[in-house]
Coordinates of C-alpha atoms in Angstrom, one line a residue:
M17 CA -6.0 135.3 171.3
L18 CA -9.6 136.5 170.8
R19 CA -10.9 135.9 174.2
S20 CA -10.1 137.3 177.6
R21 CA -11.7 137.6 181.1
T22 CA -12.1 140.7 183.2
S23 CA -11.1 140.7 186.9
S24 CA -14.8 140.5 187.8
G25 CA -15.2 137.3 185.7
L26 CA -17.0 138.8 182.5
E27 CA -15.7 137.1 179.3
L28 CA -14.8 139.5 176.3
Y29 CA -14.4 138.6 172.7
S30 CA -12.0 141.0 170.9
T31 CA -14.2 140.8 167.7
S32 CA -17.4 142.1 169.4
C33 CA -16.3 144.1 172.6
D34 CA -16.4 147.9 172.8
D35 CA -13.1 149.2 171.7
E36 CA -12.9 152.1 174.1
E37 CA -14.1 150.2 177.2
T38 CA -11.7 147.3 176.5
R39 CA -8.8 149.7 176.1
Q40 CA -9.6 151.2 179.6
L41 CA -9.8 147.7 181.0
S42 CA -6.4 146.8 179.5
S43 CA -4.8 150.0 180.8
S44 CA -6.1 149.1 184.4
N45 CA -4.7 145.6 184.3
E46 CA -8.2 144.3 184.5
L47 CA -7.9 141.7 181.6
H48 CA -6.7 138.2 182.1
C49 CA -5.9 135.1 180.1
P50 CA -9.0 132.7 180.6
N51 CA -6.6 129.7 180.5
C52 CA -3.7 130.7 182.7
D53 CA -5.1 133.8 184.5
N54 CA -2.1 135.9 183.7
L55 CA -2.5 139.6 182.6
V56 CA -3.2 140.3 178.9
M57 CA -3.5 143.4 177.0
Y58 CA -5.9 144.5 174.2
K59 CA -4.5 145.2 170.8
N60 CA -6.3 146.7 167.8
G61 CA -5.0 148.7 164.9
P62 CA -5.0 149.3 161.1
K63 CA -2.4 146.5 160.4
T64 CA -3.9 143.9 162.9
I65 CA -7.2 142.3 163.9
A66 CA -8.4 143.1 167.4
H67 CA -7.0 140.5 169.8
F68 CA -5.6 140.0 173.3
A69 CA -1.9 139.2 174.0
H70 CA 0.0 138.2 177.1
R71 CA 1.9 141.0 178.7
P72 CA 5.7 140.9 178.5
H73 CA 7.3 138.2 180.8
T74 CA 3.9 136.6 181.4
E75 CA 3.8 133.8 179.0
C76 CA 0.9 131.4 179.0
V77 CA 1.5 128.3 181.3
V78 CA -0.3 126.1 178.8
S79 CA 2.3 123.8 177.3
D80 CA 1.4 124.3 173.5
Y81 CA 0.8 128.0 173.6
E82 CA 2.5 129.9 170.9
R83 CA 2.4 133.4 169.4
E84 CA -0.2 133.9 166.9
T85 CA -0.2 135.4 163.5
V86 CA -3.0 137.7 162.1
D87 CA -4.1 135.0 159.7
H88 CA -4.5 132.5 162.6
L89 CA -6.5 135.0 164.6
K90 CA -8.7 135.7 161.4
G91 CA -9.2 132.0 160.8
K92 CA -10.3 131.2 164.4
N93 CA -12.8 134.1 164.2
I94 CA -14.3 133.1 160.9
L95 CA -14.8 129.5 162.2
F96 CA -16.2 130.8 165.5
S97 CA -18.8 133.0 163.7
W98 CA -19.6 130.2 161.3
L99 CA -20.2 127.6 164.0
T100 CA -22.1 130.0 166.3
S101 CA -24.5 130.7 163.3
K102 CA -24.7 126.9 162.4
F103 CA -25.4 125.5 165.8
P104 CA -27.4 128.2 167.8
E105 CA -28.4 125.6 170.3
A106 CA -24.8 124.6 171.1
T107 CA -22.2 126.2 173.4
V108 CA -19.5 127.6 171.1
E109 CA -16.4 129.0 172.7
L110 CA -13.1 130.4 171.6
E111 CA -9.7 129.3 172.8
V112 CA -10.8 126.7 175.4
F113 CA -8.1 125.0 177.4
I114 CA -8.9 121.3 177.7
Q115 CA -7.3 119.9 180.9
K116 CA -7.4 116.3 179.6
T117 CA -5.3 117.2 176.5
D118 CA -3.3 120.0 178.0
Q119 CA -4.0 122.0 174.8
I120 CA -6.1 125.0 173.9
A121 CA -8.8 124.3 171.1
D122 CA -9.2 127.3 168.7
V123 CA -13.0 126.7 168.9
L124 CA -14.8 124.2 171.2
L125 CA -18.5 123.3 170.3
V126 CA -20.5 121.3 172.9
H127 CA -23.9 120.1 171.8
N128 CA -26.7 120.8 174.3
L129 CA -29.8 119.3 172.6
G130 CA -30.9 116.2 170.6
E131 CA -29.2 112.9 170.0
M132 CA -25.8 114.6 170.0
K133 CA -26.2 116.2 173.4
G134 CA -23.0 116.2 175.3
Q135 CA -20.7 115.6 172.3
K136 CA -17.7 117.8 172.0
W137 CA -16.1 119.0 168.8
A138 CA -12.7 120.8 168.7
F139 CA -11.8 122.9 165.6
E140 CA -8.3 123.8 164.9
F141 CA -7.4 126.4 162.3
Q142 CA -3.8 125.6 161.2
H143 CA -1.7 128.3 159.6
S144 CA 1.7 127.6 160.8
P145 CA 3.7 124.6 159.9
L146 CA 2.9 121.3 161.7
S147 CA 4.7 118.0 161.5
E148 CA 3.0 114.8 161.0
V149 CA 4.3 113.6 164.5
E150 CA 2.9 116.6 166.3
W151 CA -0.4 116.4 164.5
K152 CA -0.8 112.7 165.4
R153 CA 0.1 113.5 169.1
R154 CA -2.5 116.1 169.3
H155 CA -5.1 114.3 167.4
N156 CA -4.7 111.2 169.7
L157 CA -5.0 113.4 172.7
Y158 CA -8.4 114.6 171.5
R159 CA -9.5 111.0 170.9
Q160 CA -8.5 109.9 174.3
A161 CA -10.5 112.8 175.8
G162 CA -13.5 111.7 173.7
I163 CA -13.5 114.9 171.6
L164 CA -14.0 114.8 167.8
D165 CA -11.4 117.1 166.3
F166 CA -11.7 119.0 163.0
W167 CA -8.5 120.4 161.4
I168 CA -9.1 123.2 159.1
F169 CA -5.9 124.2 157.1
D170 CA -5.2 127.6 155.6
A171 CA -5.7 127.1 152.0
N172 CA -3.1 129.7 151.0
V173 CA -0.4 127.6 152.9
F174 CA -1.4 124.0 152.7
L175 CA -3.5 123.7 149.6
Q176 CA -0.7 123.1 147.0
Y177 CA -0.6 122.1 143.4
S178 CA 2.1 120.8 141.0
K179 CA 3.9 123.5 138.9
A180 CA 4.7 121.0 136.1
R181 CA 4.1 122.2 132.7
N182 CA 0.7 121.2 131.0
V183 CA -0.4 119.4 134.2
D184 CA -3.5 121.1 135.8
Q185 CA -4.9 120.5 139.2
A186 CA -2.2 117.9 140.3
R187 CA -1.8 118.0 143.9
L188 CA 1.2 118.3 146.2
F189 CA 1.0 117.3 149.9
R190 CA 3.0 118.9 152.7
D191 CA 3.0 117.8 156.4
P192 CA 0.7 116.8 157.8
I193 CA -1.9 116.6 155.1
K194 CA -1.2 113.0 154.0
A195 CA -1.4 111.9 157.6
V196 CA -4.7 113.7 158.2
Y197 CA -6.3 112.4 155.1
S198 CA -5.0 108.8 155.8
E199 CA -6.3 108.9 159.4
T200 CA -9.6 110.7 159.0
G201 CA -10.6 110.2 155.4
F202 CA -11.0 113.9 154.7
T203 CA -9.0 117.1 154.7
Y204 CA -10.3 120.6 154.8
F205 CA -8.9 123.9 153.6
L206 CA -10.2 127.4 154.2
D207 CA -9.4 130.4 152.1
L208 CA -9.5 133.4 154.5
E209 CA -10.2 135.9 151.8
S210 CA -12.9 134.2 149.8
R211 CA -14.2 132.1 152.8
N212 CA -14.2 129.1 150.3
M213 CA -13.9 125.7 151.9
T214 CA -12.1 123.0 149.8
I215 CA -12.8 119.4 151.0
D216 CA -10.7 116.4 150.0
C217 CA -12.4 113.0 150.0
K218 CA -11.2 111.0 147.1
F219 CA -8.0 110.9 145.1
Y220 CA -6.8 109.0 142.1
V221 CA -3.3 108.7 140.4
R222 CA -2.6 109.2 136.8
S223 CA 0.5 108.7 134.7
I224 CA 1.3 111.6 132.3
E225 CA 4.0 111.3 129.6
R226 CA 6.5 114.2 129.7
K227 CA 9.5 115.2 127.7
V228 CA 12.9 115.1 129.3
N229 CA 14.8 118.3 129.0
N230 CA 13.0 119.2 125.8
R231 CA 14.6 116.2 124.1
R232 CA 12.9 113.6 122.1
G233 CA 12.9 111.1 125.0
T234 CA 9.9 110.9 127.3
V235 CA 9.1 109.6 130.7
D236 CA 5.9 108.7 132.6
N237 CA 5.4 110.7 135.7
E238 CA 2.6 109.9 138.2
Y239 CA 0.4 112.8 139.5
T240 CA -2.3 112.8 142.1
F241 CA -5.7 114.4 141.3
H242 CA -8.9 114.8 143.3
D243 CA -12.2 113.4 142.1
P244 CA -14.1 115.5 141.3
N245 CA -11.9 118.3 140.4
D246 CA -14.4 120.9 141.7
H247 CA -14.5 120.3 145.4
M248 CA -14.8 123.9 146.7
E249 CA -17.8 125.8 148.2
I250 CA -18.4 128.9 150.2
L251 CA -18.2 128.2 153.9
D252 CA -21.9 129.1 154.6
H253 CA -22.9 126.2 152.2
V254 CA -20.9 123.6 154.0
E255 CA -22.9 121.0 156.0
F256 CA -22.2 118.4 158.6
R257 CA -22.8 114.6 158.2
C258 CA -23.2 112.9 161.4
D259 CA -23.2 109.4 162.6
I260 CA -24.9 109.3 166.0
E261 CA -23.9 105.8 167.0
E262 CA -20.3 106.3 166.4
Q263 CA -20.4 110.0 167.4
Y264 CA -18.6 111.0 164.3
A265 CA -19.0 113.8 161.9
A266 CA -17.5 115.2 158.7
L267 CA -17.9 118.3 156.5
V268 CA -19.7 117.9 153.1
I269 CA -20.8 120.0 150.1
P270 CA -23.4 118.8 147.6
K271 CA -21.0 118.7 144.6
I272 CA -19.0 115.9 146.2
K273 CA -21.8 114.0 147.7
D274 CA -21.3 110.6 145.8
Q275 CA -17.6 110.4 146.6
F276 CA -18.1 111.7 150.1
D277 CA -20.7 109.0 150.8
L278 CA -18.4 106.2 150.1
T279 CA -15.6 107.7 152.1
F280 CA -17.8 108.4 155.1
M281 CA -19.2 104.9 155.1
N282 CA -15.7 103.5 155.0
R283 CA -14.7 105.7 157.9
I284 CA -17.6 104.6 160.0
Q285 CA -16.6 101.0 159.3
K286 CA -13.0 101.7 160.3
I287 CA -14.1 103.4 163.4
K288 CA -16.2 100.4 164.4
S289 CA -13.3 98.0 163.5
D290 CA -10.9 100.1 165.6
K291 CA -13.2 100.3 168.6
H292 CA -13.8 96.5 168.4
R293 CA -10.0 95.9 168.2
E294 CA -9.3 98.2 171.0
L295 CA -11.9 96.7 173.2
V296 CA -10.5 93.1 172.5
E297 CA -7.1 94.3 173.5
K298 CA -8.3 95.8 176.6
R299 CA -10.0 92.6 177.6
R300 CA -7.0 90.5 176.8
Y301 CA -4.9 92.7 178.8
R302 CA -7.4 92.5 181.7
L303 CA -7.7 88.7 181.5
N304 CA -3.9 88.5 181.8
E305 CA -4.1 90.6 185.0
I306 CA -6.8 88.2 186.3
F307 CA -4.7 85.2 185.4
V308 CA -1.8 86.6 187.4
Y309 CA -3.9 87.4 190.3
C310 CA -5.6 84.0 190.4
S311 CA -2.3 82.2 190.1
K312 CA -0.9 84.1 193.1
H313 CA -4.0 83.9 195.4
Y314 CA -5.3 80.5 194.3
S315 CA -3.3 78.2 192.1
R316 CA -2.1 77.9 188.5
R317 CA -4.8 75.4 187.8
H318 CA -7.5 77.8 189.1
A319 CA -6.1 80.5 186.8
Y320 CA -6.2 78.3 183.7
V321 CA -9.6 77.0 184.4
L322 CA -11.0 80.5 185.0
N323 CA -9.3 81.8 181.8
T324 CA -10.6 79.1 179.7
F325 CA -14.1 79.6 181.2
C326 CA -14.0 83.2 180.1
Y327 CA -13.0 82.4 176.6
K328 CA -15.9 79.8 176.4
N329 CA -18.5 82.2 177.9
K330 CA -17.6 85.5 176.2
A331 CA -21.1 86.9 176.1
L332 CA -21.5 86.2 179.9
V333 CA -18.3 87.8 181.2
V334 CA -17.5 90.4 178.5
D335 CA -18.7 93.4 180.5
D336 CA -17.6 92.1 183.9
I337 CA -14.0 91.7 182.7
L338 CA -13.6 95.4 182.4
N339 CA -16.1 96.7 184.9
L340 CA -15.4 94.5 188.0
E341 CA -12.5 94.7 190.4
I342 CA -10.5 91.4 190.1
P343 CA -11.5 89.9 193.4
D344 CA -15.1 90.7 192.7
F345 CA -14.9 89.2 189.3
I346 CA -13.3 85.9 190.7
D347 CA -16.0 85.8 193.5
K348 CA -18.8 86.1 190.9
Y349 CA -17.5 83.2 188.8
R350 CA -16.1 81.1 191.6
T351 CA -18.8 78.6 191.6
Y352 CA -18.2 77.7 188.0
M353 CA -14.5 77.6 188.5
E354 CA -14.9 75.2 191.4
S355 CA -17.3 73.0 189.5
I356 CA -14.7 72.7 186.6
L357 CA -12.0 71.8 189.1
Q358 CA -14.4 69.2 190.6
Y359 CA -14.8 67.7 187.1
L360 CA -11.1 67.5 186.6
G361 CA -10.7 65.9 190.0
E362 CA -13.2 63.2 188.8
V363 CA -11.2 62.6 185.7
E364 CA -8.1 62.1 187.8
L365 CA -9.8 59.5 189.9
I366 CA -11.1 57.6 186.8
R367 CA -7.6 57.7 185.2
E368 CA -5.9 56.4 188.4
S369 CA -8.6 53.6 188.8
E370 CA -7.9 49.9 188.1
D371 CA -11.5 49.2 187.5
F372 CA -12.3 47.8 184.1
V373 CA -15.1 50.4 183.3
D374 CA -12.9 53.3 184.4
K375 CA -10.1 52.1 182.2
V376 CA -12.3 52.1 179.2
V377 CA -13.9 55.4 179.9
A378 CA -10.5 57.0 180.5
D379 CA -9.4 55.7 177.2
Q380 CA -12.4 56.8 175.2
A381 CA -13.0 60.3 177.0
P382 CA -11.1 63.4 175.9
D383 CA -7.9 64.2 177.8
Y384 CA -9.5 67.0 180.0
L385 CA -6.5 67.2 182.2
Y386 CA -4.0 68.0 179.4
Y387 CA -6.1 70.8 177.9
I388 CA -6.9 73.1 180.7
D389 CA -5.2 76.1 179.0
L390 CA -7.1 76.4 175.8
N391 CA -6.7 79.7 174.1
E392 CA -9.4 81.9 172.5
E393 CA -9.1 80.2 169.1
Q394 CA -8.9 76.7 170.4
I395 CA -11.9 76.9 172.7
D396 CA -14.4 77.3 169.7
S397 CA -12.5 74.9 167.4
P398 CA -14.4 71.7 166.3
Y399 CA -11.3 69.7 167.3
Y400 CA -11.6 70.7 171.0
I401 CA -15.5 70.8 171.1
Q402 CA -15.8 68.0 173.7
I403 CA -12.9 69.1 175.9
G404 CA -14.4 72.7 175.9
E405 CA -17.9 71.5 176.9
I406 CA -16.9 71.3 180.6
Y407 CA -16.1 75.1 180.6
E408 CA -19.6 76.0 179.1
R409 CA -21.9 77.6 181.7
E410 CA -25.1 75.7 180.6
F411 CA -23.0 72.4 180.9
L412 CA -21.8 73.4 184.4
V413 CA -25.5 74.1 185.5
K414 CA -26.9 70.9 184.1
V415 CA -24.2 68.3 185.0
P416 CA -23.4 67.9 188.7
S417 CA -21.2 64.9 188.1
L418 CA -18.8 64.4 185.1
T419 CA -18.3 60.8 186.2
V420 CA -22.0 59.9 185.8
L421 CA -22.1 61.6 182.3
L422 CA -19.0 59.8 181.1
Y423 CA -20.3 56.4 182.3
E424 CA -23.6 57.1 180.3
R425 CA -21.8 58.5 177.3
Y426 CA -19.4 55.6 176.9
A427 CA -21.7 52.8 178.0
N428 CA -21.7 51.3 174.5
E429 CA -17.9 51.4 174.2
V430 CA -17.6 49.6 177.6
K431 CA -20.1 47.1 176.4
N432 CA -18.2 46.4 173.1
V433 CA -14.9 46.0 174.8
Q434 CA -16.4 43.6 177.4
Y435 CA -18.0 41.6 174.5
V436 CA -14.6 41.2 172.6
L437 CA -12.7 40.2 175.8
H438 CA -15.3 37.7 176.7
K439 CA -16.1 36.1 173.4
Y440 CA -12.8 36.5 171.4
S441 CA -10.0 36.2 174.0
S442 CA -8.3 33.3 172.2
E443 CA -8.3 35.3 168.9
L444 CA -6.8 38.4 170.8
E445 CA -4.1 36.0 172.3
K446 CA -3.0 34.9 168.9
L447 CA -3.0 38.5 167.6
L448 CA -0.9 39.5 170.6
S449 CA 1.8 37.0 169.7
R450 CA 2.4 38.6 166.2
N451 CA 4.8 41.2 165.2
P452 CA 3.3 44.5 166.2
A453 CA 4.2 46.4 163.1
I454 CA 2.9 43.7 160.8
L455 CA -0.2 43.2 162.8
D456 CA -1.0 47.0 162.7
R457 CA -0.6 46.9 158.9
D458 CA -2.8 43.8 158.6
L459 CA -5.5 45.3 160.9
R460 CA -5.4 48.6 159.1
N461 CA -6.3 46.7 155.8
I462 CA -9.4 45.4 157.6
D463 CA -10.4 48.5 159.5
H464 CA -8.4 51.5 160.5
R465 CA -10.2 51.9 163.9
L466 CA -8.6 48.6 165.0
V467 CA -5.2 50.1 165.1
R468 CA -4.5 52.2 168.2
V469 CA -2.9 55.6 167.8
G470 CA 0.3 56.5 169.7
P471 CA 2.6 54.4 171.9
K472 CA 0.6 51.8 173.7
E473 CA 1.4 48.9 175.9
R474 CA 0.5 45.7 174.1
S475 CA -2.2 43.7 176.1
L476 CA -5.5 42.0 175.5
L477 CA -7.3 45.1 176.8
E478 CA -5.3 47.3 174.4
L479 CA -6.3 45.2 171.4
A480 CA -10.0 45.0 172.6
L481 CA -10.2 48.7 172.9
G482 CA -9.9 48.9 169.1
Y483 CA -13.4 47.6 168.8
A484 CA -14.9 50.3 171.2
K485 CA -16.5 52.4 168.5
C486 CA -18.2 49.6 166.7
S487 CA -21.9 50.2 166.2
S488 CA -23.0 46.7 167.2
T489 CA -21.9 43.3 168.3
E490 CA -22.8 42.1 164.8
E491 CA -20.2 44.5 163.4
I492 CA -17.6 43.1 165.8
D493 CA -18.5 39.5 164.7
E494 CA -18.0 40.5 161.1
L495 CA -14.6 42.1 161.8
M496 CA -13.5 39.0 163.7
K497 CA -14.5 36.7 160.9
R498 CA -12.3 38.7 158.5
I499 CA -9.5 38.7 161.0
R500 CA -9.5 35.0 161.3
T501 CA -9.7 34.5 157.5
D502 CA -7.1 37.3 156.6
I503 CA -4.7 37.2 159.5
I504 CA -5.0 34.2 162.0
E505 CA -5.8 31.5 159.5
Y506 CA -4.1 33.1 156.5
D507 CA -1.8 30.7 154.7
P508 CA 0.5 32.5 152.2
F509 CA 1.5 29.2 150.5
S510 CA -2.0 27.8 149.9
N511 CA -1.7 28.6 146.2
L512 CA 1.5 26.7 145.8
R513 CA 0.0 23.6 147.4
D514 CA -2.9 23.7 145.2

């Protein structure tokens, strides 16, 4: 490690501390690991970079601590120096233990000013082998802690090229490079000797014809190349591109700007999409918790009604679903829930009534009682638009009684049915005496609205309800005129007699 703390609390960096004084502190057991507080000793010599190491039998208690190589120490120091120079207003620290992730960041940068104030960036220099599974685990821990992680790979270890003859610059990928590129859109490689940074941002695959074992036959092999071929720059010339809204940043150099811009934009869109998807999943999970609670403490019908209300009024409840405790959430929207239940109670009374007007209204109105558990897709579907209206906040505020609204809405239908029953009862009697299947066929030929859908009990009222949607009594008269001619008075043998 490159950082330690004295017994008095003073932080020391091995790359900048006084060698003689630090050796004395080490000999006096005055140096401690800043993460686990165990004793460490100072090491510096011709074959190693100055650093601190845990004393024998005092391993670091941090779970992912491992012994470091000289190259790892050197890589961390290069990144630390570069970032300190790059962001003089930020707090840049070496080897910081992050409790939320239970891991030590090689370098942790915290922005103190501007639009990025408070943002944390973790930089990991990777020299040793790292599996895809382990990288994903550590990457996800950083994400969950709200820290943007940059993984800088040792170019001498991880930046690999194909050794195939006559194939230049074709890339090979070892773990976890493919996973990092796929997840973040970029991969970074640092050469410790030259301090050159190579940035991957766009690849393409090309087939190359090759001879098989020096024989006359050939085979096409696919190789992966980077676009552009030159995507390396001295570390001091590497810049950061930031998206303030999404709190995301990536490394860029001028020579890959065009390819970088497209990848960066796609990455921002993916971040937004992932955030939206995660938020939707959280809300769905929370809604299910609310449903279960409401079912237990109120009733199943209360739970269905509140659930459908939430789907219908997303903009109204979207923040409260996650931010309020469940009892508080239910209390806040209880008035709307009770109003909907009142509507459903009114519908039940109408459906149970023997009153003529209620029977017509019950037949013409949507089946509100059957569809109380509409899902998120159904509630906004045109097919369920009328059923969904009773769950809409504006409707609930404006309409104190659903019964009154339904009477007004279906007044014309009631009038039409009354008109048919009063004026054409004898015609309906004659139609009622006919074979139902043949009658439906003949009525459908005249006007499809006259044929009732679904299993219905045959009655004068049932036949009269087929005329409910007519636009006027004149239209009803015209339909009845055709029914007399084409059905009631129709004589199939008239042509023979003539």
